[in-house]
Coordinates of C-alpha atoms and ligand atoms in Angstrom, one line a residue:
M1306 CA 51.8 74.0 116.1
K1307 CA 48.5 73.9 114.2
H1308 CA 47.1 70.6 115.5
R1309 CA 47.9 71.3 119.2
F1310 CA 44.2 71.3 120.1
T1311 CA 43.1 68.5 117.8
S1312 CA 41.0 65.9 119.6
P1313 CA 42.0 62.2 119.4
R1314 CA 38.9 61.5 117.3
R1315 CA 39.6 64.3 114.9
R1316 CA 43.2 63.2 114.6
A1317 CA 42.1 59.7 113.7
L1318 CA 39.9 61.1 111.1
L1319 CA 42.7 63.3 109.7
L1320 CA 45.1 60.3 109.6
G1321 CA 42.5 58.2 107.9
A1322 CA 42.0 60.9 105.2
A1323 CA 45.7 61.2 104.8
A1324 CA 46.1 57.5 104.3
L1325 CA 43.2 57.6 101.8
S1326 CA 44.8 60.4 99.8
V1327 CA 48.2 58.6 99.8
A1328 CA 46.5 55.5 98.4
G1329 CA 44.7 57.7 95.9
V1330 CA 48.0 59.4 94.8
S1331 CA 49.9 56.1 94.4
Q1332 CA 47.1 54.7 92.3
A1333 CA 47.0 57.8 90.2
Q1334 CA 50.8 57.6 89.9
S1335 CA 50.9 54.1 88.5
A1336 CA 48.3 55.1 85.9
D1337 CA 50.5 58.2 85.1
P1338 CA 53.0 57.8 82.3
I1339 CA 56.6 56.9 83.1
K1340 CA 58.6 59.9 81.9
V1341 CA 62.0 59.8 80.1
G1342 CA 63.8 63.1 79.6
V1343 CA 65.9 63.2 76.4
I1344 CA 68.2 66.2 75.9
L1345 CA 69.5 66.7 72.4
P1346 CA 71.0 69.4 70.2
M1347 CA 68.0 69.9 67.9
T1348 CA 69.3 73.2 66.7
G1349 CA 72.9 74.6 66.3
P1350 CA 75.9 73.0 64.7
S1351 CA 75.2 69.5 65.9
A1352 CA 71.5 69.5 65.0
S1353 CA 71.9 66.5 62.7
T1354 CA 72.8 64.4 65.7
G1355 CA 69.6 65.6 67.5
K1356 CA 67.6 64.9 64.3
Q1357 CA 68.9 61.4 64.0
I1358 CA 68.4 60.4 67.6
D1359 CA 65.0 61.9 67.8
A1360 CA 63.9 60.0 64.6
A1361 CA 65.2 56.7 66.0
I1362 CA 63.4 57.2 69.3
K1363 CA 60.1 58.0 67.4
L1364 CA 60.6 54.8 65.4
W1365 CA 61.0 52.7 68.5
M1366 CA 57.9 54.4 70.2
S1367 CA 55.8 53.5 67.2
Q1368 CA 57.2 49.9 66.9
S1369 CA 56.8 49.2 70.6
G1370 CA 53.5 51.0 71.1
G1371 CA 55.3 53.2 73.7
K1372 CA 54.2 51.1 76.7
V1373 CA 55.8 49.1 79.4
G1374 CA 53.6 46.6 81.2
G1375 CA 50.5 48.4 80.0
R1376 CA 51.8 51.8 81.3
K1377 CA 52.5 54.6 78.9
V1378 CA 56.0 55.9 78.5
E1379 CA 56.2 59.6 77.7
V1380 CA 59.5 60.8 76.1
L1381 CA 60.1 64.5 76.6
I1382 CA 62.6 65.8 74.0
K1383 CA 64.4 69.0 75.0
D1384 CA 66.7 71.1 72.8
D1385 CA 69.9 72.2 74.4
A1386 CA 71.3 73.7 71.1
G1387 CA 74.6 72.1 72.0
V1388 CA 75.2 74.5 74.9
A1389 CA 76.4 72.8 78.1
D1390 CA 74.8 75.3 80.5
T1391 CA 71.5 74.7 78.8
T1392 CA 71.9 70.9 79.0
R1393 CA 72.6 71.1 82.8
R1394 CA 69.5 73.4 83.4
L1395 CA 67.3 71.1 81.3
A1396 CA 68.5 68.0 83.2
Q1397 CA 67.8 69.7 86.5
E1398 CA 64.2 70.7 85.3
L1399 CA 63.5 67.2 84.0
V1400 CA 64.6 65.6 87.3
V1401 CA 62.9 68.1 89.7
N1402 CA 59.7 69.1 87.8
E1403 CA 59.0 66.2 85.6
K1404 CA 60.4 63.5 87.9
V1405 CA 61.8 61.5 85.0
A1406 CA 62.8 57.9 85.5
A1407 CA 65.8 58.4 83.3
L1408 CA 67.7 61.1 81.5
A1409 CA 69.0 60.3 78.0
G1410 CA 70.5 61.8 74.8
F1411 CA 73.7 64.0 75.2
G1412 CA 74.9 64.8 71.7
L1413 CA 78.4 66.0 72.6
T1414 CA 80.9 65.1 75.4
P1415 CA 80.8 68.5 77.1
L1416 CA 77.0 68.2 77.3
A1417 CA 77.2 64.8 78.9
L1418 CA 79.8 66.0 81.4
A1419 CA 77.7 69.0 82.4
S1420 CA 74.7 66.8 83.3
A1421 CA 76.6 64.1 85.1
P1422 CA 76.6 65.7 88.6
I1423 CA 72.8 66.0 88.3
A1424 CA 72.4 62.3 87.6
T1425 CA 74.7 61.5 90.6
Q1426 CA 72.9 63.9 93.0
S1427 CA 69.4 62.8 92.1
K1428 CA 70.3 59.1 91.5
T1429 CA 68.8 59.3 88.1
P1430 CA 70.2 56.9 85.4
M1431 CA 71.7 58.8 82.4
V1432 CA 71.9 57.0 79.1
V1433 CA 74.5 58.5 76.9
M1434 CA 73.4 57.9 73.3
A1435 CA 76.0 60.0 71.4
A1436 CA 78.9 61.4 73.4
A1437 CA 82.0 59.2 72.9
T1438 CA 85.0 60.4 75.0
S1439 CA 86.2 57.4 76.9
S1440 CA 86.0 59.1 80.3
V1441 CA 82.3 60.1 80.0
T1442 CA 81.1 57.0 81.9
E1443 CA 83.5 57.8 84.7
A1444 CA 81.8 61.2 85.3
S1445 CA 78.9 59.6 87.2
P1446 CA 78.1 56.1 88.5
F1447 CA 74.6 56.6 87.0
I1448 CA 75.9 56.8 83.4
V1449 CA 75.5 54.0 80.9
R1450 CA 76.5 54.4 77.3
T1451 CA 74.9 53.1 74.0
S1452 CA 77.1 55.0 71.5
F1453 CA 80.8 54.1 71.3
T1454 CA 84.1 55.3 72.4
L1455 CA 86.8 57.0 70.3
P1456 CA 89.5 54.6 71.5
Q1457 CA 87.3 51.7 70.5
A1458 CA 86.9 53.1 67.0
S1459 CA 90.5 54.4 66.5
V1460 CA 92.5 51.3 67.4
A1461 CA 91.1 49.2 64.6
I1462 CA 92.2 51.5 61.8
A1463 CA 95.6 51.8 63.4
E1464 CA 95.9 48.1 63.1
W1465 CA 94.7 48.0 59.5
A1466 CA 96.7 51.0 58.1
P1467 CA 100.3 49.7 58.5
K1468 CA 99.3 46.3 56.9
N1469 CA 98.0 48.2 53.9
G1470 CA 100.9 50.3 52.8
I1471 CA 100.5 53.2 55.1
K1472 CA 103.7 53.9 57.1
R1473 CA 103.7 57.7 57.5
T1474 CA 100.6 59.6 58.7
V1475 CA 99.5 63.0 59.9
T1476 CA 96.6 63.1 62.4
L1477 CA 93.9 65.8 62.4
V1478 CA 91.2 65.9 65.2
A1479 CA 88.7 68.2 66.6
D1480 CA 90.3 69.8 69.7
Y1481 CA 88.3 68.4 72.6
G1482 CA 87.7 65.2 74.5
P1483 CA 86.9 62.7 71.7
G1484 CA 89.5 64.2 69.4
N1485 CA 92.2 63.9 72.1
D1486 CA 91.2 60.2 72.6
A1487 CA 91.2 59.5 68.8
E1488 CA 94.6 61.2 68.3
R1489 CA 96.2 59.4 71.3
F1490 CA 94.8 55.9 70.7
F1491 CA 95.4 56.0 66.9
A1492 CA 99.0 57.3 67.3
D1493 CA 100.0 55.0 70.1
R1494 CA 98.8 51.8 68.3
F1495 CA 100.1 53.0 64.8
V1496 CA 103.6 53.7 66.2
L1497 CA 103.5 50.4 68.1
N1498 CA 102.8 48.7 64.7
G1499 CA 105.9 50.4 63.2
G1500 CA 104.2 53.5 61.7
Q1501 CA 105.3 57.1 62.0
V1502 CA 103.2 60.1 63.0
L1503 CA 104.7 63.1 61.3
E1504 CA 102.4 65.8 62.7
K1505 CA 99.4 66.1 65.1
L1506 CA 97.0 68.8 63.9
R1507 CA 93.8 70.0 65.6
T1508 CA 90.9 72.2 64.6
P1509 CA 88.5 73.9 67.1
L1510 CA 85.1 72.2 67.8
R1511 CA 83.2 75.3 66.8
S1512 CA 83.4 76.7 63.2
P1513 CA 86.6 75.0 62.2
D1514 CA 88.5 76.2 59.1
F1515 CA 90.2 73.3 57.5
A1516 CA 92.2 75.2 54.9
P1517 CA 95.3 76.0 57.0
V1518 CA 95.6 72.4 58.4
L1519 CA 95.1 70.9 55.0
Q1520 CA 97.9 73.0 53.6
K1521 CA 100.1 71.6 56.4
V1522 CA 99.1 68.1 55.5
R1523 CA 100.0 68.7 51.8
D1524 CA 103.4 70.0 52.8
A1525 CA 104.1 67.0 55.1
K1526 CA 103.3 64.5 52.3
P1527 CA 102.2 61.6 54.5
D1528 CA 101.0 58.3 53.0
A1529 CA 97.7 59.0 54.7
L1530 CA 95.8 61.6 56.8
F1531 CA 94.0 60.1 59.9
V1532 CA 91.0 62.2 60.8
F1533 CA 88.4 62.4 63.6
L1534 CA 85.8 65.1 63.3
P1535 CA 82.4 65.0 65.1
S1536 CA 79.3 64.0 63.1
G1537 CA 78.1 66.9 61.0
Q1538 CA 81.6 68.2 60.0
G1539 CA 82.5 65.5 57.5
A1540 CA 80.9 66.9 54.4
Q1541 CA 82.6 70.3 54.7
F1542 CA 85.9 68.7 55.5
M1543 CA 85.7 66.3 52.5
K1544 CA 84.8 69.2 50.2
Q1545 CA 88.0 71.1 51.2
F1546 CA 90.1 67.9 51.1
G1547 CA 89.0 67.6 47.4
E1548 CA 89.3 71.3 46.5
R1549 CA 92.8 71.4 47.8
G1550 CA 93.7 68.4 45.7
L1551 CA 95.0 66.2 48.5
D1552 CA 93.4 63.1 47.0
K1553 CA 95.1 63.9 43.7
A1554 CA 98.4 64.4 45.5
G1555 CA 98.2 60.8 46.5
I1556 CA 97.4 61.4 50.2
R1557 CA 95.0 58.7 51.4
L1558 CA 92.3 59.5 53.9
I1559 CA 91.6 57.2 56.9
G1560 CA 89.8 57.8 60.1
T1561 CA 87.0 56.9 62.4
G1562 CA 83.6 56.6 60.7
D1563 CA 82.4 59.9 62.0
V1564 CA 83.9 61.6 58.9
T1565 CA 82.0 59.4 56.4
D1566 CA 78.8 59.6 58.4
D1567 CA 75.8 58.1 56.8
D1568 CA 73.9 61.3 57.4
Q1569 CA 76.0 63.2 54.8
L1570 CA 77.9 60.5 52.9
N1571 CA 75.6 60.2 50.0
D1572 CA 76.1 63.9 49.1
M1573 CA 79.9 63.9 49.4
G1574 CA 80.6 62.9 45.8
D1575 CA 83.6 61.1 44.3
V1576 CA 86.2 62.6 46.8
A1577 CA 84.8 60.2 49.4
L1578 CA 85.3 57.1 47.3
G1579 CA 87.9 54.7 48.7
V1580 CA 88.1 56.4 52.1
V1581 CA 88.7 53.7 54.7
T1582 CA 87.4 54.1 58.3
S1583 CA 86.7 52.0 61.3
H1584 CA 83.4 52.3 63.2
H1585 CA 80.6 50.4 65.0
Y1586 CA 77.8 51.1 62.5
S1587 CA 77.2 51.3 58.8
A1588 CA 73.7 51.6 57.3
H1589 CA 74.9 49.4 54.5
R1590 CA 75.3 46.3 56.8
N1591 CA 73.6 43.4 55.2
T1592 CA 71.9 41.6 58.1
P1593 CA 68.2 41.0 58.6
A1594 CA 68.1 43.1 61.7
N1595 CA 69.8 46.1 60.0
K1596 CA 67.8 45.8 56.8
K1597 CA 64.6 46.0 58.8
F1598 CA 65.9 48.9 60.9
V1599 CA 67.0 50.9 57.8
T1600 CA 63.9 50.2 55.8
E1601 CA 61.5 51.2 58.6
F1602 CA 63.6 54.2 59.6
E1603 CA 63.7 55.5 56.0
A1604 CA 60.0 54.9 55.5
M1605 CA 59.2 57.0 58.6
N1606 CA 61.8 59.7 58.3
K1607 CA 62.8 59.9 54.6
F1608 CA 66.5 60.0 55.4
R1609 CA 69.2 57.3 56.0
P1610 CA 70.0 56.5 59.7
N1611 CA 73.6 57.0 60.9
F1612 CA 75.5 55.8 63.9
M1613 CA 73.8 58.4 66.1
A1614 CA 70.4 57.0 65.2
V1615 CA 71.6 53.6 66.3
G1616 CA 72.9 54.9 69.6
G1617 CA 69.5 56.5 70.2
Y1618 CA 67.5 53.4 69.1
D1619 CA 69.5 51.1 71.4
G1620 CA 69.4 53.6 74.2
I1621 CA 65.7 53.9 74.3
R1622 CA 65.4 50.1 73.9
L1623 CA 67.7 49.7 76.9
I1624 CA 65.6 52.0 79.0
F1625 CA 62.4 50.1 78.0
R1626 CA 64.2 46.8 78.9
G1627 CA 65.2 48.2 82.3
L1628 CA 61.7 49.6 83.0
E1629 CA 60.2 46.2 82.2
A1630 CA 62.4 44.7 84.8
T1631 CA 61.7 47.3 87.5
K1632 CA 58.0 47.5 86.6
G1633 CA 58.3 51.2 85.9
S1634 CA 60.6 52.4 88.7
G1635 CA 63.6 54.6 87.9
G1636 CA 66.6 55.4 90.1
E1637 CA 69.1 52.8 91.3
A1638 CA 66.8 49.9 90.4
L1639 CA 66.6 51.0 86.8
L1640 CA 70.4 51.5 86.7
A1641 CA 71.0 48.0 88.0
A1642 CA 68.5 46.6 85.5
M1643 CA 70.3 48.1 82.6
K1644 CA 73.7 46.9 83.6
G1645 CA 74.7 43.7 81.9
Q1646 CA 72.0 43.8 79.3
I1647 CA 72.6 42.3 75.9
I1648 CA 70.7 43.9 73.0
D1649 CA 70.3 42.6 69.5
S1650 CA 71.1 45.9 67.8
P1651 CA 71.0 46.8 64.1
R1652 CA 74.8 46.9 64.5
G1653 CA 75.0 43.4 65.9
S1654 CA 75.0 42.2 69.5
I1655 CA 75.9 44.8 72.1
L1656 CA 76.6 44.4 75.8
I1657 CA 76.3 47.1 78.5
D1658 CA 79.3 46.0 80.6
G1659 CA 78.1 45.6 84.2
Q1660 CA 81.4 47.0 85.6
S1661 CA 82.2 49.9 83.4
R1662 CA 78.6 50.6 82.3
D1663 CA 80.1 51.1 78.9
I1664 CA 79.3 49.4 75.6
V1665 CA 81.1 46.4 74.2
Q1666 CA 80.5 45.9 70.5
D1667 CA 81.9 44.8 67.1
I1668 CA 84.1 47.4 65.2
S1669 CA 84.3 47.1 61.4
I1670 CA 86.7 48.4 58.8
R1671 CA 84.8 49.9 55.9
K1672 CA 85.5 51.5 52.5
V1673 CA 83.4 54.0 50.8
E1674 CA 82.0 52.6 47.6
R1675 CA 79.3 53.4 45.1
R1676 CA 76.6 50.7 45.0
D1677 CA 73.4 51.2 42.9
G1678 CA 74.2 54.8 42.5
Q1679 CA 74.6 55.6 46.2
L1680 CA 77.6 56.0 48.4
W1681 CA 77.9 53.6 51.3
N1682 CA 80.5 52.5 53.9
V1683 CA 81.0 48.9 52.8
E1684 CA 82.3 46.8 55.6
F1685 CA 85.0 44.3 54.8
D1686 CA 86.5 43.2 58.1
T1687 CA 85.2 43.0 61.7
I1688 CA 86.8 42.8 65.1
K1689 CA 84.4 41.1 67.5
Q1690 CA 83.2 42.5 70.8
V1691 CA 85.7 45.3 71.5
K1692 CA 85.8 46.8 75.0
D1693 CA 86.8 50.4 75.3
P1694 CA 90.6 50.4 75.3
G1695 CA 90.4 53.7 77.1
K1696 CA 89.4 51.9 80.3
L1697 CA 92.6 49.7 80.2
K1698 CA 95.0 52.6 80.6
Ligands
VNL2978 C1 81.2 63.2 70.0 C2 81.9 62.1 69.5 C3 80.3 63.9 69.1 C4 81.8 61.7 68.2 C5 80.2 63.4 67.8 O1 79.3 64.0 66.9 C6 80.9 62.3 67.4 C7 81.4 63.7 71.4 C8 78.5 65.1 67.3 O2 81.8 62.9 72.2 O3 81.3 65.0 71.5 O4 80.7 61.9 66.0

């Protein structure tokens, strides 16, 4: 041992120096920025999700001044390109090297699931701003969610459809977690309400080709096609739906609002008119809080915010709220501080349920209409404060 021959006097000196340097470090630390690590698909097929969430976080940073209790918050944005192994590696680096107070982002379910064990092992809160499979929050006790769940969004349209002349449907979903949830929760509720599901079709998450499934839908001649596709795939799907003449064949289109996503809706053209979906956010919502959000978001970014932007905006606000309560500490204290928070979101009031750590929010039924030359999801009915039905299985 090195200090075997250290005299008592020298030892006292050394201890004193150590104590000083500890004090010095902790002082430097409280002046250091609080770091938040955000992992998003900024490139690759889900890049629009990254772009929307990144823009919303930047808006909040400028609105809030980017400080908590006088201390700077530094948001580190990392691009995982939608690849789960990369998400996991980035989460690890942010926790170990950057010592982030919280992880956030997670554009797709597999990306959130890949990072969950790191949140658990390092006791780092993980705010899921996009991924929407019901079970995501069960992958780690450190996960809280500010996006939505597919069961939450799918049940409302399964209630609406049979009351509005739709008795026979075909379902079409992306073949992974949220698609499975959407298919199951839509079909179960629709059948319970006296409807019939003729066929359940799926397309791969990566590079889907909609032509063969749309031909099957045409042949089955349902009253309506129910669809869930992740944000970013709606425009291509809608184009093929129109090109194959399904709308002209009298097959209505219903779904969760991911398919008439505000990021792409305005460029979809007439084929989108009349499509009815259920979802937690429409940029068209006419409330003061939403008008302010959309105006400031568009002024800063030059594009319309979608539901991903709102998940990101509320997620970063939730982290700020939590950090205010913990005076900048992360870990279990931050997690506890985020549970049970109520936030006045552009989408209305949201609650982070203290038990499930999942979001409770209003779900609206909307129809695509042209207003002042632009396409919008115009809300016409709202179900208040919906808990994730996926947790009641
Ligand atoms: C997910 C769910 C992704 C809904 C989405 O867009 C979406 C997911 C990228 O959980 O992977 O619209």
